[in-house]
XYZ file of C-alpha atoms in Angstrom:
392
model
C 42.942 35.579 -17.927
C 40.951 36.885 -20.888
C 37.802 35.162 -22.141
C 36.887 35.281 -25.799
C 33.298 35.288 -26.984
C 32.188 31.742 -27.731
C 30.381 31.294 -31.031
C 31.648 34.360 -33.018
C 35.333 33.614 -32.319
C 35.162 29.899 -33.106
C 35.041 30.200 -36.958
C 37.850 32.760 -36.891
C 40.071 30.567 -34.725
C 39.358 27.543 -36.845
C 40.313 29.483 -39.980
C 43.458 30.724 -38.275
C 44.311 27.204 -37.151
C 43.996 25.869 -40.696
C 45.938 28.782 -42.154
C 48.824 28.320 -39.790
C 48.904 24.614 -40.512
C 49.170 25.358 -44.246
C 51.892 27.932 -43.876
C 53.887 25.791 -41.497
C 53.801 22.640 -43.594
C 57.175 23.185 -45.362
C 59.005 23.613 -42.074
C 56.951 21.021 -40.105
C 60.088 19.076 -39.324
C 61.475 22.026 -37.311
C 58.667 21.841 -34.629
C 57.392 18.730 -32.925
C 54.611 18.418 -30.315
C 54.978 15.699 -27.727
C 52.592 13.833 -25.392
C 53.473 10.966 -23.013
C 52.924 7.662 -24.848
C 50.989 6.089 -21.961
C 48.778 9.092 -21.312
C 46.954 9.448 -24.574
C 43.805 8.029 -22.957
C 42.904 9.322 -19.532
C 40.137 8.261 -17.150
C 39.379 10.657 -14.333
C 36.667 10.726 -11.681
C 34.001 13.359 -11.778
C 34.626 16.335 -9.513
C 38.406 16.071 -9.646
C 40.934 17.833 -11.925
C 43.218 16.569 -14.669
C 46.254 17.781 -16.605
C 46.468 16.966 -20.292
C 50.267 16.925 -20.830
C 51.796 18.414 -24.017
C 55.019 20.255 -24.941
C 56.838 21.157 -28.126
C 60.463 21.308 -29.296
C 62.226 23.258 -32.055
C 64.975 21.675 -34.055
C 68.308 23.146 -33.099
C 66.835 25.202 -30.252
C 67.148 23.937 -26.691
C 65.420 26.730 -24.773
C 62.867 29.375 -25.513
C 64.240 32.110 -27.698
C 63.256 35.763 -27.290
C 61.879 35.820 -30.774
C 59.568 32.841 -30.265
C 55.893 33.726 -30.460
C 53.878 30.478 -30.103
C 50.232 30.209 -31.047
C 48.546 27.560 -28.810
C 44.961 26.312 -29.133
C 43.021 23.490 -27.441
C 39.802 22.097 -28.935
C 37.248 19.586 -27.695
C 35.763 17.147 -30.178
C 32.650 15.233 -29.187
C 30.637 12.844 -31.302
C 27.650 14.501 -32.876
C 28.731 18.003 -31.795
C 30.635 20.888 -33.351
C 34.289 21.565 -32.611
C 34.473 23.477 -29.332
C 37.357 25.797 -28.455
C 38.585 25.322 -24.912
C 41.672 27.585 -24.746
C 43.643 29.898 -27.054
C 46.902 31.800 -26.674
C 47.461 34.215 -29.552
C 49.782 37.221 -29.670
C 50.371 37.079 -25.957
C 46.650 37.026 -25.117
C 45.132 33.994 -23.319
C 41.435 33.092 -23.498
C 39.780 29.981 -22.111
C 36.574 28.388 -21.009
C 35.711 28.260 -17.300
C 37.669 25.600 -15.400
C 40.335 25.461 -18.159
C 43.861 26.964 -17.971
C 47.514 26.377 -18.949
C 49.752 24.746 -16.407
C 52.668 27.066 -17.160
C 52.636 30.768 -17.874
C 53.472 31.822 -21.413
C 55.792 32.053 -23.129
C 56.678 28.432 -22.431
C 57.248 25.323 -24.493
C 55.071 23.340 -22.068
C 51.513 23.848 -23.226
C 49.787 21.349 -20.913
C 46.074 21.990 -20.256
C 44.545 21.859 -16.763
C 40.837 21.089 -16.326
C 39.259 21.531 -12.894
C 35.965 20.390 -11.425
C 35.447 17.786 -14.088
C 31.959 16.898 -15.165
C 30.607 14.074 -17.257
C 30.048 16.485 -20.155
C 33.819 17.190 -20.261
C 34.496 13.764 -21.769
C 35.804 13.729 -25.341
C 38.891 14.135 -27.575
C 41.120 17.116 -26.779
C 43.325 18.319 -29.651
C 46.287 20.574 -29.040
C 47.697 22.653 -31.928
C 50.928 24.672 -31.701
C 52.426 27.029 -34.315
C 55.639 28.989 -33.665
C 56.704 32.169 -35.463
C 59.712 34.376 -35.159
C 59.631 38.099 -34.502
C 59.530 38.689 -38.200
C 56.359 36.622 -38.639
C 58.131 33.716 -40.210
C 56.745 30.313 -39.161
C 59.118 27.877 -37.515
C 56.765 24.954 -37.653
C 53.352 23.549 -36.675
C 52.214 20.357 -34.905
C 49.099 18.911 -33.215
C 48.288 15.994 -30.941
C 45.086 14.449 -29.580
C 44.366 13.019 -26.135
C 41.270 11.083 -25.057
C 39.597 12.070 -21.792
C 36.874 10.016 -20.156
C 35.238 11.436 -17.063
C 34.018 8.610 -14.836
C 31.009 8.900 -12.571
C 30.753 6.710 -9.463
C 27.384 5.002 -9.021
C 24.753 7.206 -7.488
C 22.782 5.609 -4.630
C 20.475 3.106 -6.345
C 16.786 2.624 -5.641
C 15.473 -0.801 -4.608
C 11.947 -1.980 -5.378
C 9.872 -5.090 -4.826
C 7.798 -6.154 -7.820
C 5.020 -8.618 -7.024
C 3.093 -9.789 -3.973
C 5.243 -11.876 -1.586
C 2.910 -14.769 -0.772
C 3.937 -18.360 -0.230
C 4.306 -20.156 -3.562
C 4.358 -16.992 -5.711
C 7.217 -15.307 -7.617
C 8.623 -11.808 -7.051
C 11.406 -9.689 -8.555
C 13.746 -7.373 -6.677
C 14.816 -4.428 -8.819
C 17.879 -2.219 -8.322
C 18.953 0.672 -10.550
C 21.427 3.538 -10.149
C 20.382 6.803 -11.850
C 23.964 7.794 -12.778
C 27.013 5.657 -13.346
C 29.869 5.894 -15.860
C 30.840 3.344 -16.824
C 27.570 1.481 -16.292
C 27.387 -0.128 -12.892
C 27.267 -3.843 -12.243
C 24.872 -5.077 -9.591
C 25.105 -7.708 -6.902
C 22.347 -8.917 -4.576
C 22.842 -10.599 -1.226
C 20.734 -11.470 1.807
C 21.910 -10.336 5.221
C 22.257 -12.579 8.314
C 20.831 -14.520 10.076
C 20.340 -16.300 6.731
C 23.129 -14.855 4.528
C 23.115 -15.710 0.856
C 24.798 -14.374 -2.300
C 22.947 -14.688 -5.593
C 24.309 -15.397 -9.053
C 22.984 -15.931 -12.560
C 20.466 -16.954 -13.771
C 18.474 -15.659 -10.793
C 20.598 -12.479 -10.839
C 20.897 -10.107 -13.782
C 24.039 -8.116 -12.913
C 23.524 -5.670 -15.792
C 19.903 -4.755 -15.161
C 20.151 -5.244 -11.416
C 17.157 -7.590 -11.077
C 16.881 -10.619 -8.816
C 14.160 -13.216 -9.494
C 12.837 -15.203 -6.534
C 10.518 -18.094 -7.380
C 8.240 -20.341 -5.308
C 8.513 -18.194 -2.207
C 8.561 -19.693 1.271
C 8.608 -18.127 4.709
C 12.296 -19.045 5.075
C 13.104 -16.637 2.234
C 12.016 -13.626 4.279
C 14.769 -11.195 5.237
C 16.698 -8.054 4.271
C 18.097 -8.046 0.738
C 20.938 -5.630 -0.152
C 21.832 -4.467 -3.658
C 25.316 -3.078 -4.381
C 26.043 -1.083 -7.544
C 29.761 -1.035 -8.486
C 32.016 0.434 -11.148
C 35.684 1.460 -11.374
C 35.267 4.396 -9.008
C 33.306 2.861 -6.163
C 29.976 1.474 -5.075
C 26.649 2.425 -3.573
C 23.886 0.296 -2.133
C 20.258 0.095 -1.110
C 18.143 -2.563 0.573
C 14.618 -3.920 0.634
C 12.847 -6.036 3.259
C 11.028 -9.128 2.008
C 8.249 -10.511 4.222
C 6.623 -13.637 2.828
C 3.059 -14.055 4.115
C 1.487 -17.467 4.614
C -1.970 -16.622 3.225
C -3.072 -15.126 -0.066
C -4.738 -12.243 1.677
C -3.595 -12.422 5.262
C -4.525 -8.864 6.076
C -7.899 -9.140 4.383
C -8.688 -12.415 6.150
C -7.750 -10.985 9.529
C -10.000 -8.002 8.893
C -12.830 -10.284 7.803
C -12.507 -12.378 10.972
C -12.576 -9.320 13.189
C -15.538 -7.938 11.278
C -17.410 -11.235 11.578
C -16.859 -11.367 15.331
C -18.110 -7.826 15.726
C -21.143 -8.666 13.583
C -21.959 -11.745 15.661
C -21.741 -9.752 18.876
C -24.104 -7.118 17.486
C -26.511 -9.790 16.237
C -26.551 -11.530 19.625
C -27.271 -8.206 21.310
C -30.184 -7.530 18.958
C -31.634 -11.006 19.596
C -31.465 -10.575 23.374
C -33.049 -7.155 23.115
C -35.855 -8.533 20.946
C -36.499 -11.418 23.340
C -36.590 -9.078 26.322
C -39.078 -6.787 24.613
C -41.293 -9.758 23.638
C -41.169 -11.230 27.140
C -42.359 -8.045 28.838
C -45.956 -8.176 27.379
C -46.213 -11.902 28.266
C -45.250 -11.252 31.880
C -47.745 -8.416 32.027
C -50.521 -10.672 30.656
C -49.619 -13.430 33.142
C -49.754 -10.940 35.991
C -53.219 -9.843 34.869
C -54.400 -13.482 34.688
C -53.058 -14.281 38.141
C -54.792 -11.249 39.663
C -58.185 -12.003 38.030
C -60.890 -13.876 40.065
C -62.126 -17.140 38.638
C -65.843 -17.124 37.637
C -68.291 -18.900 39.973
C -70.404 -21.803 38.667
C -73.544 -23.426 39.919
C -73.465 -26.970 41.312
C -75.554 -29.625 39.598
C -76.992 -32.861 40.903
C -74.699 -35.744 40.322
C -76.754 -38.477 38.657
C -76.774 -40.586 35.572
C -79.245 -38.251 33.870
C -77.406 -35.048 34.688
C -77.452 -32.420 32.016
C -74.624 -32.867 29.573
C -71.545 -30.907 30.375
C -71.494 -29.563 26.869
C -74.771 -27.716 27.406
C -74.602 -24.074 28.283
C -75.981 -22.496 31.405
C -77.929 -19.978 29.417
C -79.826 -22.608 27.449
C -80.810 -24.432 30.662
C -81.971 -21.230 32.245
C -84.094 -20.330 29.207
C -85.688 -23.773 29.103
C -86.613 -23.714 32.815
C -88.065 -20.226 32.543
C -90.391 -21.323 29.726
C -91.460 -24.522 31.567
C -92.233 -22.599 34.772
C -94.597 -20.311 32.941
C -96.774 -23.169 31.616
C -96.753 -25.828 34.347
C -96.273 -26.121 38.059
C -93.711 -28.422 39.477
C -94.734 -31.964 40.215
C -94.873 -33.287 43.738
C -91.605 -34.732 44.852
C -89.534 -32.661 42.437
C -86.542 -30.926 43.858
C -85.956 -27.345 42.969
C -82.484 -26.304 44.092
C -81.575 -22.680 44.574
C -78.491 -21.441 42.670
C -75.482 -21.140 44.890
C -72.816 -18.427 44.791
C -70.196 -20.704 46.247
C -66.845 -21.183 44.533
C -66.050 -23.890 41.990
C -64.365 -25.940 44.661
C -67.744 -26.848 46.337
C -69.085 -30.158 45.115
C -72.778 -30.871 44.601
C -74.354 -32.856 47.539
C -75.640 -36.301 46.731
C -79.247 -36.781 47.782
C -80.127 -40.006 49.588
C -82.773 -42.152 47.923
C -85.297 -44.410 49.781
C -87.965 -46.709 48.418
C -91.416 -45.148 48.370
C -90.346 -41.862 49.896
C -90.014 -38.592 48.119
C -86.695 -36.807 48.410
C -86.638 -33.878 50.690
C -85.695 -30.534 49.243
C -82.262 -29.411 50.395
C -81.319 -25.805 50.486
C -77.938 -25.154 48.917
C -77.891 -21.526 49.756
C -74.643 -20.855 51.623
C -74.771 -19.111 54.929
C -78.523 -19.138 55.103
C -78.956 -16.395 52.517
C -82.541 -16.193 51.344
C -83.661 -15.936 47.732
C -85.069 -12.460 48.341
C -81.706 -11.319 49.572
C -80.071 -12.744 46.472
C -82.647 -10.962 44.318
C -81.753 -7.667 45.987
C -78.085 -8.451 45.309
C -78.868 -8.824 41.611
C -78.695 -12.625 41.352
C -81.130 -14.373 39.041
C -82.939 -17.434 40.352
C -82.108 -20.650 38.583
C -84.468 -23.626 38.567
C -83.157 -27.131 38.010
C -85.185 -29.467 35.847
C -87.647 -31.742 37.673
C -87.065 -35.425 37.952
C -89.496 -38.286 38.413
C -88.917 -41.213 40.652
C -87.279 -43.091 37.846
C -84.650 -40.374 37.640
C -85.595 -39.072 34.200
C -86.203 -35.466 33.350
C -89.778 -34.281 33.152
């Protein structure tokens, strides 16, 4: 099989085709090209092969004559494109495009074209032109026929998408689209068991492949399958719809978990703060419990006793000044300060008519005032009283 150069040979072949048609016009009735009446329009699946049937007859001649020299050419016409030569048989030389060939070897009156490995770009109008000459170069006739070829493409696996947020009460759209399909695919949506359902218009757009679901509920959750169909077959895809009960279920769950963690941390910080604040208090209480209570001096218990709001220092100062200027009166009682604890109560002195009270020593254990002076104690003198009980 010989291949001719593409673009340079095309104008020449076109000119030759037109020239032969002009020369053969007077004897056109002698040659007739035939195609099956029901096969002028062919539809073939992509990837397969097809035979475009054509044959010619000569008036008065039943079989091929030794002098017959046919000129056969096949062209492809596509809208918006130039005429494209597919195959040519001229002067015993055959040239063709890849995947194109004659069904029968030449010379033959059957000029059917075989196309293999069809592709979508092979669709178009195929014109066959035949011109027959004798061995002397005299034309015996010319004829041409056209056949329509449409290469069909089965739907490619579509892609399914979910448009929208599937919350209760909202609306979503399920989209399905096949990237390649000739003719254009039609789409059908259905929901699989356990809740099977087939959808129709107006919810379903079978041309665009969209399915509109409104006012979602949890019962609408499930697996939705889209099928794309055309004359050659079908392909499908699916999408899982899960309708959530809350507007932001995931966000709310995360917020709850985060709040719980925050509360736990806050409680831990509070306990730690309380424990740290309690430690100094316990230490201070321990110090107070270990300390010894201060000792106080007992006072005579009478109606004219020194007011409890007076301080010991002021009493001491007043007695020291009075001792320096005057001596104690007869009958006055001068008690010695005692170092006993606060629990000791002051003794009540007995009173008799006409008798002076006897001085009572309150020094515990018989300790003398000189001994107390050596121990560092300061002598305290109580104020003198007269017989009436008033202070002097």
